[in-house]
Amino acid sequence: MQIYLPIAEVSVNAFLILGLGGLVGILSGMFGVGGGFLITPLLFFVGIPPAVAVSTSANQIVASSFSAVLAHIRRRTVDFRMGFVLLIGGLLGSAVGVWIFTLLRNLGQVDLLVSLCYVVFLGIIGLLMFVESLRAMRSSRSGKVPKRKKHNWVHALPIKMKFRTSGLYISVIPPILVGAAVGILSAIMGVGGGFIMVPAMIYLLGMPTKVVIGTSLFQIIFTTAFTTILHATTNYTVDMLLAVLLLLGGVVGAQFGAKLGAYLKAEQLRVLLAVLVLAVCGKLALDLLLQPAELYSVAGSGA
């Protein structure tokens, strides 16, 4: 069933968009990521303009993350105090990111920037997560329990706060910086930032994996909602019809994802996420390197 998207100015198959939303919802519930690292490139592949894909996918992430976080709240695996600290940085970062996005869009460079950001960030994060996950799985099979680092440079910073759910007593500066970085990525790349936040919370802040997923989703909800509002009011690139279709699929998929995630070990979840990240990175890199079917396009003077 073909439908016309007024803001994107293209026709798409409604069931295809619903399926994409459902797939991202499953990933959101399983891995604690908003799923924007996957949904935004997939929207590129089905013909949605990058500026619209980035802004609208941020809107979809809100619903899928909200649906998934409800399941984690019921299991009491959300550190609300840590989530609010991350959110402070996330809101500041979102405002900066939207300003950068608007500037580059006016210069006509936003499409290239978004694609390059995806290739660089997904490639680096995917490789690091894949190597670490395999190492953790080998340690688990050999019976060795990996020792969690009790003290590192993070613990030497000032302005400390106790996070009881995570069992931490650390400075609020690193969580704020992590949140700010995720906020900037959310605005420029249309992602929830979970693929950055989840590794940072585990390896930098030292949070338990079972708490990381729910806390990441909690912060993603508010950061991406704020990003969507800014894009809608400054760039006018949020396609509500596209967003509704993605939302419907995402909400349903997130509930299934949260249940599936409960049956897998933390190491298995991380290696699966790493494989997905690398697969998307590879596809985007090929699209940048290969010659397009149409070398030129014609646009109106007002575009």
mmCIF file of C-alpha atoms in Angstrom:
data_model
loop_
_atom_site.group_PDB
_atom_site.id
_atom_site.type_symbol
_atom_site.label_atom_id
_atom_site.label_comp_id
_atom_site.label_asym_id
_atom_site.label_seq_id
_atom_site.Cartn_x
_atom_site.Cartn_y
_atom_site.Cartn_z
ATOM 1 C CA MET A 1 0.000 0.000 0.000
ATOM 2 C CA GLN A 2 1.694 3.167 -1.235
ATOM 3 C CA ILE A 3 1.282 6.429 0.704
ATOM 4 C CA TYR A 4 2.609 9.912 0.026
ATOM 5 C CA LEU A 5 4.738 11.629 2.676
ATOM 6 C CA PRO A 6 4.146 15.397 2.444
ATOM 7 C CA ILE A 7 7.351 16.628 4.113
ATOM 8 C CA ALA A 8 9.664 14.016 2.598
ATOM 9 C CA GLU A 9 7.852 14.463 -0.763
ATOM 10 C CA VAL A 10 8.125 10.784 -1.692
ATOM 11 C CA SER A 11 5.780 7.785 -1.889
ATOM 12 C CA VAL A 12 6.589 4.708 0.224
ATOM 13 C CA ASN A 13 5.048 1.365 1.132
ATOM 14 C CA ALA A 14 3.213 1.739 4.459
ATOM 15 C CA PHE A 15 3.812 -1.875 5.512
ATOM 16 C CA LEU A 16 7.545 -1.524 4.819
ATOM 17 C CA ILE A 17 7.737 1.491 7.155
ATOM 18 C CA LEU A 18 5.740 -0.365 9.829
ATOM 19 C CA GLY A 19 8.162 -3.274 9.548
ATOM 20 C CA LEU A 20 11.176 -0.988 9.908
ATOM 21 C CA GLY A 21 9.641 0.549 13.019
ATOM 22 C CA GLY A 22 8.982 -2.886 14.497
ATOM 23 C CA LEU A 23 12.542 -4.043 13.847
ATOM 24 C CA VAL A 24 13.971 -0.975 15.551
ATOM 25 C CA GLY A 25 11.590 -1.426 18.475
ATOM 26 C CA ILE A 26 12.883 -4.972 19.010
ATOM 27 C CA LEU A 27 16.471 -3.689 19.032
ATOM 28 C CA SER A 28 15.521 -0.935 21.466
ATOM 29 C CA GLY A 29 14.105 -3.413 23.960
ATOM 30 C CA MET A 30 16.956 -5.909 23.597
ATOM 31 C CA PHE A 31 19.999 -3.654 23.614
ATOM 32 C CA GLY A 32 18.951 -0.458 25.391
ATOM 33 C CA VAL A 33 19.516 1.657 22.280
ATOM 34 C CA GLY A 34 17.048 4.003 20.656
ATOM 35 C CA GLY A 35 17.639 2.272 17.310
ATOM 36 C CA GLY A 36 18.324 5.471 15.382
ATOM 37 C CA PHE A 37 21.704 4.120 14.206
ATOM 38 C CA LEU A 38 19.693 1.589 12.186
ATOM 39 C CA ILE A 39 16.396 3.294 11.355
ATOM 40 C CA THR A 40 18.005 6.449 9.922
ATOM 41 C CA PRO A 41 20.208 4.606 7.377
ATOM 42 C CA LEU A 42 17.290 2.300 6.514
ATOM 43 C CA LEU A 43 15.176 5.359 5.751
ATOM 44 C CA PHE A 44 17.988 6.573 3.486
ATOM 45 C CA PHE A 45 17.858 3.244 1.664
ATOM 46 C CA VAL A 46 14.087 3.474 0.986
ATOM 47 C CA GLY A 47 14.411 6.976 -0.479
ATOM 48 C CA ILE A 48 13.712 9.328 2.443
ATOM 49 C CA PRO A 49 15.832 12.534 2.248
ATOM 50 C CA PRO A 50 18.559 12.533 4.952
ATOM 51 C CA ALA A 51 17.372 15.756 6.626
ATOM 52 C CA VAL A 52 13.835 14.342 7.016
ATOM 53 C CA ALA A 53 15.126 10.893 8.052
ATOM 54 C CA VAL A 54 17.279 12.360 10.838
ATOM 55 C CA SER A 55 14.538 14.580 12.271
ATOM 56 C CA THR A 56 11.718 12.026 12.006
ATOM 57 C CA SER A 57 13.673 9.042 13.310
ATOM 58 C CA ALA A 58 14.425 11.025 16.484
ATOM 59 C CA ASN A 59 10.657 11.248 16.976
ATOM 60 C CA GLN A 60 10.227 7.486 16.510
ATOM 61 C CA ILE A 61 12.949 6.750 19.043
ATOM 62 C CA VAL A 62 10.907 8.485 21.753
ATOM 63 C CA ALA A 63 8.044 6.006 21.475
ATOM 64 C CA SER A 64 10.088 2.833 21.092
ATOM 65 C CA SER A 65 12.343 3.815 24.010
ATOM 66 C CA PHE A 66 9.358 4.698 26.215
ATOM 67 C CA SER A 67 7.705 1.380 25.489
ATOM 68 C CA ALA A 68 10.919 -0.528 26.233
ATOM 69 C CA VAL A 69 11.772 1.375 29.417
ATOM 70 C CA LEU A 70 8.423 0.418 30.980
ATOM 71 C CA ALA A 71 9.520 -3.214 30.955
ATOM 72 C CA HIS A 72 12.826 -2.294 32.607
ATOM 73 C CA ILE A 73 11.097 -0.194 35.259
ATOM 74 C CA ARG A 74 8.999 -3.216 36.197
ATOM 75 C CA ARG A 75 12.248 -5.186 36.641
ATOM 76 C CA ARG A 76 13.761 -2.290 38.658
ATOM 77 C CA THR A 77 16.772 -2.000 36.390
ATOM 78 C CA VAL A 78 16.642 1.778 35.856
ATOM 79 C CA ASP A 79 18.947 4.133 37.790
ATOM 80 C CA PHE A 80 16.791 7.270 37.768
ATOM 81 C CA ARG A 81 19.381 9.449 39.501
ATOM 82 C CA MET A 82 22.024 8.574 36.914
ATOM 83 C CA GLY A 83 19.417 9.059 34.189
ATOM 84 C CA PHE A 84 18.684 12.628 35.288
ATOM 85 C CA VAL A 85 22.399 13.505 35.439
ATOM 86 C CA LEU A 86 22.878 12.152 31.914
ATOM 87 C CA LEU A 87 19.808 14.094 30.821
ATOM 88 C CA ILE A 88 21.303 17.436 31.886
ATOM 89 C CA GLY A 89 24.160 16.919 29.468
ATOM 90 C CA GLY A 90 21.842 15.466 26.831
ATOM 91 C CA LEU A 91 19.611 18.541 26.649
ATOM 92 C CA LEU A 92 22.584 20.890 26.371
ATOM 93 C CA GLY A 93 24.152 18.708 23.685
ATOM 94 C CA SER A 94 20.899 18.531 21.696
ATOM 95 C CA ALA A 95 20.657 22.313 21.510
ATOM 96 C CA VAL A 96 24.254 22.547 20.231
ATOM 97 C CA GLY A 97 23.688 19.697 17.763
ATOM 98 C CA VAL A 98 20.553 21.248 16.228
ATOM 99 C CA TRP A 99 22.424 24.532 15.775
ATOM 100 C CA ILE A 100 25.232 22.698 13.931
ATOM 101 C CA PHE A 101 22.693 20.734 11.848
ATOM 102 C CA THR A 102 20.869 23.937 10.825
ATOM 103 C CA LEU A 103 24.123 25.660 9.884
ATOM 104 C CA LEU A 104 25.278 22.771 7.692
ATOM 105 C CA ARG A 105 21.826 22.391 6.130
ATOM 106 C CA ASN A 106 21.940 26.026 5.051
ATOM 107 C CA LEU A 107 25.364 25.380 3.531
ATOM 108 C CA GLY A 108 24.033 22.311 1.687
ATOM 109 C CA GLN A 109 26.468 19.894 3.356
ATOM 110 C CA VAL A 110 24.196 18.095 5.822
ATOM 111 C CA ASP A 111 23.665 14.927 3.729
ATOM 112 C CA LEU A 112 27.391 14.245 3.388
ATOM 113 C CA LEU A 113 28.031 15.060 7.046
ATOM 114 C CA VAL A 114 25.362 12.641 8.291
ATOM 115 C CA SER A 115 26.683 9.776 6.158
ATOM 116 C CA LEU A 116 30.305 10.382 7.151
ATOM 117 C CA CYS A 117 29.374 10.594 10.839
ATOM 118 C CA TYR A 118 27.625 7.250 10.610
ATOM 119 C CA VAL A 119 30.553 5.527 8.924
ATOM 120 C CA VAL A 120 33.145 6.900 11.375
ATOM 121 C CA PHE A 121 31.223 6.448 14.609
ATOM 122 C CA LEU A 122 29.632 3.106 13.777
ATOM 123 C CA GLY A 123 32.933 1.700 12.541
ATOM 124 C CA ILE A 124 34.894 2.681 15.651
ATOM 125 C CA ILE A 125 32.236 1.736 18.186
ATOM 126 C CA GLY A 126 31.322 -1.501 16.397
ATOM 127 C CA LEU A 127 34.913 -2.749 16.300
ATOM 128 C CA LEU A 128 35.600 -1.869 19.941
ATOM 129 C CA MET A 129 32.389 -3.528 21.135
ATOM 130 C CA PHE A 130 32.959 -6.645 19.010
ATOM 131 C CA VAL A 131 36.516 -7.210 20.262
ATOM 132 C CA GLU A 132 35.565 -6.601 23.906
ATOM 133 C CA SER A 133 32.483 -8.819 23.693
ATOM 134 C CA LEU A 134 34.439 -11.740 22.264
ATOM 135 C CA ARG A 135 37.028 -11.312 25.002
ATOM 136 C CA ALA A 136 34.304 -11.327 27.669
ATOM 137 C CA MET A 137 32.685 -14.438 26.165
ATOM 138 C CA ARG A 138 36.017 -16.302 26.193
ATOM 139 C CA SER A 139 36.580 -15.332 29.823
ATOM 140 C CA SER A 140 33.086 -16.535 30.704
ATOM 141 C CA ARG A 141 33.627 -19.930 29.058
ATOM 142 C CA SER A 142 36.974 -20.412 30.778
ATOM 143 C CA GLY A 143 35.347 -19.824 34.142
ATOM 144 C CA LYS A 144 37.280 -16.649 34.885
ATOM 145 C CA VAL A 145 35.185 -13.849 36.304
ATOM 146 C CA PRO A 146 36.327 -10.534 34.823
ATOM 147 C CA LYS A 147 37.290 -8.085 37.532
ATOM 148 C CA ARG A 148 35.490 -4.765 37.449
ATOM 149 C CA LYS A 149 37.816 -1.838 37.882
ATOM 150 C CA LYS A 150 37.100 -0.271 41.241
ATOM 151 C CA HIS A 151 39.036 2.941 40.705
ATOM 152 C CA ASN A 152 40.143 4.872 37.646
ATOM 153 C CA TRP A 153 40.546 8.524 36.672
ATOM 154 C CA VAL A 154 36.762 9.017 36.825
ATOM 155 C CA HIS A 155 36.792 8.399 40.571
ATOM 156 C CA ALA A 156 39.407 11.137 41.106
ATOM 157 C CA LEU A 157 37.168 13.918 39.744
ATOM 158 C CA PRO A 158 35.295 16.305 42.076
ATOM 159 C CA ILE A 159 31.534 16.874 42.611
ATOM 160 C CA LYS A 160 30.737 13.283 43.509
ATOM 161 C CA MET A 161 27.277 11.778 43.894
ATOM 162 C CA LYS A 162 26.076 8.399 45.120
ATOM 163 C CA PHE A 163 24.084 6.288 42.662
ATOM 164 C CA ARG A 164 22.571 3.520 44.763
ATOM 165 C CA THR A 165 20.942 1.483 41.991
ATOM 166 C CA SER A 166 24.244 1.287 40.108
ATOM 167 C CA GLY A 167 26.305 0.867 43.264
ATOM 168 C CA LEU A 168 28.548 3.821 42.343
ATOM 169 C CA TYR A 169 29.980 6.889 44.058
ATOM 170 C CA ILE A 170 31.523 8.982 41.277
ATOM 171 C CA SER A 171 31.744 12.533 39.936
ATOM 172 C CA VAL A 172 28.763 13.857 37.966
ATOM 173 C CA ILE A 173 31.133 15.410 35.389
ATOM 174 C CA PRO A 174 31.700 12.258 33.242
ATOM 175 C CA PRO A 175 27.947 11.400 33.031
ATOM 176 C CA ILE A 176 27.157 14.983 32.006
ATOM 177 C CA LEU A 177 29.840 14.891 29.302
ATOM 178 C CA VAL A 178 28.586 11.514 28.045
ATOM 179 C CA GLY A 179 25.041 12.887 27.921
ATOM 180 C CA ALA A 180 26.188 15.999 26.043
ATOM 181 C CA ALA A 181 28.018 13.910 23.430
ATOM 182 C CA VAL A 182 24.920 11.769 22.945
ATOM 183 C CA GLY A 183 22.732 14.864 22.636
ATOM 184 C CA ILE A 184 24.895 16.267 19.845
ATOM 185 C CA LEU A 185 24.827 12.936 17.992
ATOM 186 C CA SER A 186 21.058 12.724 18.456
ATOM 187 C CA ALA A 187 20.562 16.068 16.728
ATOM 188 C CA ILE A 188 23.035 15.558 13.868
ATOM 189 C CA MET A 189 22.551 11.846 13.171
ATOM 190 C CA GLY A 190 18.963 11.224 14.282
ATOM 191 C CA VAL A 191 20.053 8.602 16.831
ATOM 192 C CA GLY A 192 19.202 7.990 20.437
ATOM 193 C CA GLY A 193 22.917 7.574 21.068
ATOM 194 C CA GLY A 194 22.638 4.236 22.833
ATOM 195 C CA PHE A 195 25.474 2.759 20.748
ATOM 196 C CA ILE A 196 27.731 5.411 22.331
ATOM 197 C CA MET A 197 26.089 5.642 25.743
ATOM 198 C CA VAL A 198 25.859 1.915 26.545
ATOM 199 C CA PRO A 199 29.625 1.240 26.120
ATOM 200 C CA ALA A 200 30.470 4.502 27.937
ATOM 201 C CA MET A 201 28.263 3.619 30.899
ATOM 202 C CA ILE A 202 29.754 0.126 31.154
ATOM 203 C CA TYR A 203 33.455 0.799 30.544
ATOM 204 C CA LEU A 204 33.856 4.448 31.559
ATOM 205 C CA LEU A 205 31.406 4.844 34.439
ATOM 206 C CA GLY A 206 31.595 1.197 35.564
ATOM 207 C CA MET A 207 27.833 0.596 35.743
ATOM 208 C CA PRO A 208 26.403 -2.964 35.838
ATOM 209 C CA THR A 209 25.142 -4.083 32.426
ATOM 210 C CA LYS A 210 21.673 -4.986 33.741
ATOM 211 C CA VAL A 211 21.178 -1.377 34.924
ATOM 212 C CA VAL A 212 22.792 0.265 31.899
ATOM 213 C CA ILE A 213 20.103 -0.730 29.377
ATOM 214 C CA GLY A 214 17.120 0.668 31.286
ATOM 215 C CA THR A 215 18.983 3.832 32.323
ATOM 216 C CA SER A 216 20.113 4.460 28.755
ATOM 217 C CA LEU A 217 16.545 4.168 27.477
ATOM 218 C CA PHE A 218 15.274 6.532 30.189
ATOM 219 C CA GLN A 219 17.705 9.265 29.143
ATOM 220 C CA ILE A 220 17.128 8.673 25.431
ATOM 221 C CA ILE A 221 13.386 9.390 25.762
ATOM 222 C CA PHE A 222 13.840 12.964 26.912
ATOM 223 C CA THR A 223 16.878 13.821 24.806
ATOM 224 C CA THR A 224 15.283 12.696 21.545
ATOM 225 C CA ALA A 225 11.948 14.343 22.402
ATOM 226 C CA PHE A 226 13.755 17.641 22.919
ATOM 227 C CA THR A 227 15.703 17.129 19.684
ATOM 228 C CA THR A 228 12.487 16.460 17.746
ATOM 229 C CA ILE A 229 10.884 19.654 19.036
ATOM 230 C CA LEU A 230 13.928 21.708 18.046
ATOM 231 C CA HIS A 231 14.051 20.180 14.544
ATOM 232 C CA ALA A 232 10.313 20.715 14.044
ATOM 233 C CA THR A 233 10.448 24.369 15.063
ATOM 234 C CA THR A 234 13.731 25.357 13.383
ATOM 235 C CA ASN A 235 14.225 23.129 10.324
ATOM 236 C CA TYR A 236 10.605 21.973 9.656
ATOM 237 C CA THR A 237 11.843 18.520 8.640
ATOM 238 C CA VAL A 238 9.688 16.265 10.837
ATOM 239 C CA ASP A 239 7.245 14.243 8.696
ATOM 240 C CA MET A 240 4.412 13.344 11.062
ATOM 241 C CA LEU A 241 2.845 10.714 8.774
ATOM 242 C CA LEU A 242 6.171 8.894 8.528
ATOM 243 C CA ALA A 243 6.650 9.274 12.296
ATOM 244 C CA VAL A 244 3.240 7.743 13.102
ATOM 245 C CA LEU A 245 3.945 4.648 10.992
ATOM 246 C CA LEU A 246 7.350 4.194 12.639
ATOM 247 C CA LEU A 247 5.816 4.735 16.085
ATOM 248 C CA LEU A 248 3.179 2.055 15.628
ATOM 249 C CA GLY A 249 5.757 -0.539 14.624
ATOM 250 C CA GLY A 250 8.276 0.595 17.256
ATOM 251 C CA VAL A 251 5.961 0.406 20.270
ATOM 252 C CA VAL A 252 4.928 -3.159 19.484
ATOM 253 C CA GLY A 253 8.447 -4.289 18.648
ATOM 254 C CA ALA A 254 9.953 -2.843 21.854
ATOM 255 C CA GLN A 255 7.850 -5.102 24.065
ATOM 256 C CA PHE A 256 9.037 -8.199 22.202
ATOM 257 C CA GLY A 257 12.628 -6.944 22.329
ATOM 258 C CA ALA A 258 12.579 -6.467 26.111
ATOM 259 C CA LYS A 259 11.371 -10.062 26.550
ATOM 260 C CA LEU A 260 13.963 -11.477 24.140
ATOM 261 C CA GLY A 261 16.756 -9.581 25.885
ATOM 262 C CA ALA A 262 15.926 -11.258 29.199
ATOM 263 C CA TYR A 263 16.880 -14.667 27.731
ATOM 264 C CA LEU A 264 20.347 -13.646 26.510
ATOM 265 C CA LYS A 265 23.545 -13.052 28.457
ATOM 266 C CA ALA A 266 25.067 -9.579 28.607
ATOM 267 C CA GLU A 267 28.073 -10.657 26.494
ATOM 268 C CA GLN A 268 25.793 -12.149 23.843
ATOM 269 C CA LEU A 269 23.730 -8.951 23.686
ATOM 270 C CA ARG A 270 26.835 -6.832 23.197
ATOM 271 C CA VAL A 271 28.312 -8.988 20.429
ATOM 272 C CA LEU A 272 24.987 -9.021 18.544
ATOM 273 C CA LEU A 273 24.767 -5.241 18.818
ATOM 274 C CA ALA A 274 28.363 -4.929 17.578
ATOM 275 C CA VAL A 275 27.603 -7.085 14.511
ATOM 276 C CA LEU A 276 24.567 -4.948 13.661
ATOM 277 C CA VAL A 277 26.548 -1.735 14.034
ATOM 278 C CA LEU A 278 29.320 -3.018 11.733
ATOM 279 C CA ALA A 279 26.815 -4.252 9.129
ATOM 280 C CA VAL A 280 25.120 -0.846 8.882
ATOM 281 C CA CYS A 281 28.521 0.874 8.774
ATOM 282 C CA GLY A 282 29.612 -1.343 5.880
ATOM 283 C CA LYS A 283 26.495 -0.607 3.853
ATOM 284 C CA LEU A 284 26.843 3.152 4.318
ATOM 285 C CA ALA A 285 30.550 3.044 3.425
ATOM 286 C CA LEU A 286 29.772 1.189 0.199
ATOM 287 C CA ASP A 287 27.125 3.749 -0.739
ATOM 288 C CA LEU A 288 29.662 6.537 -0.280
ATOM 289 C CA LEU A 289 32.369 4.793 -2.323
ATOM 290 C CA LEU A 290 30.324 3.314 -5.173
ATOM 291 C CA GLN A 291 29.285 5.473 -8.102
ATOM 292 C CA PRO A 292 25.567 6.389 -7.872
ATOM 293 C CA ALA A 293 23.123 5.376 -10.611
ATOM 294 C CA GLU A 294 22.304 9.025 -11.232
ATOM 295 C CA LEU A 295 25.300 11.374 -11.221
ATOM 296 C CA TYR A 296 23.192 14.539 -11.289
ATOM 297 C CA SER A 297 19.879 15.626 -9.791
ATOM 298 C CA VAL A 298 17.697 18.627 -10.533
ATOM 299 C CA ALA A 299 16.173 20.669 -7.726
ATOM 300 C CA GLY A 300 14.082 23.819 -7.691
ATOM 301 C CA SER A 301 15.641 27.139 -6.721
ATOM 302 C CA GLY A 302 13.764 27.147 -3.414
ATOM 303 C CA ALA A 303 15.091 23.707 -2.341
#
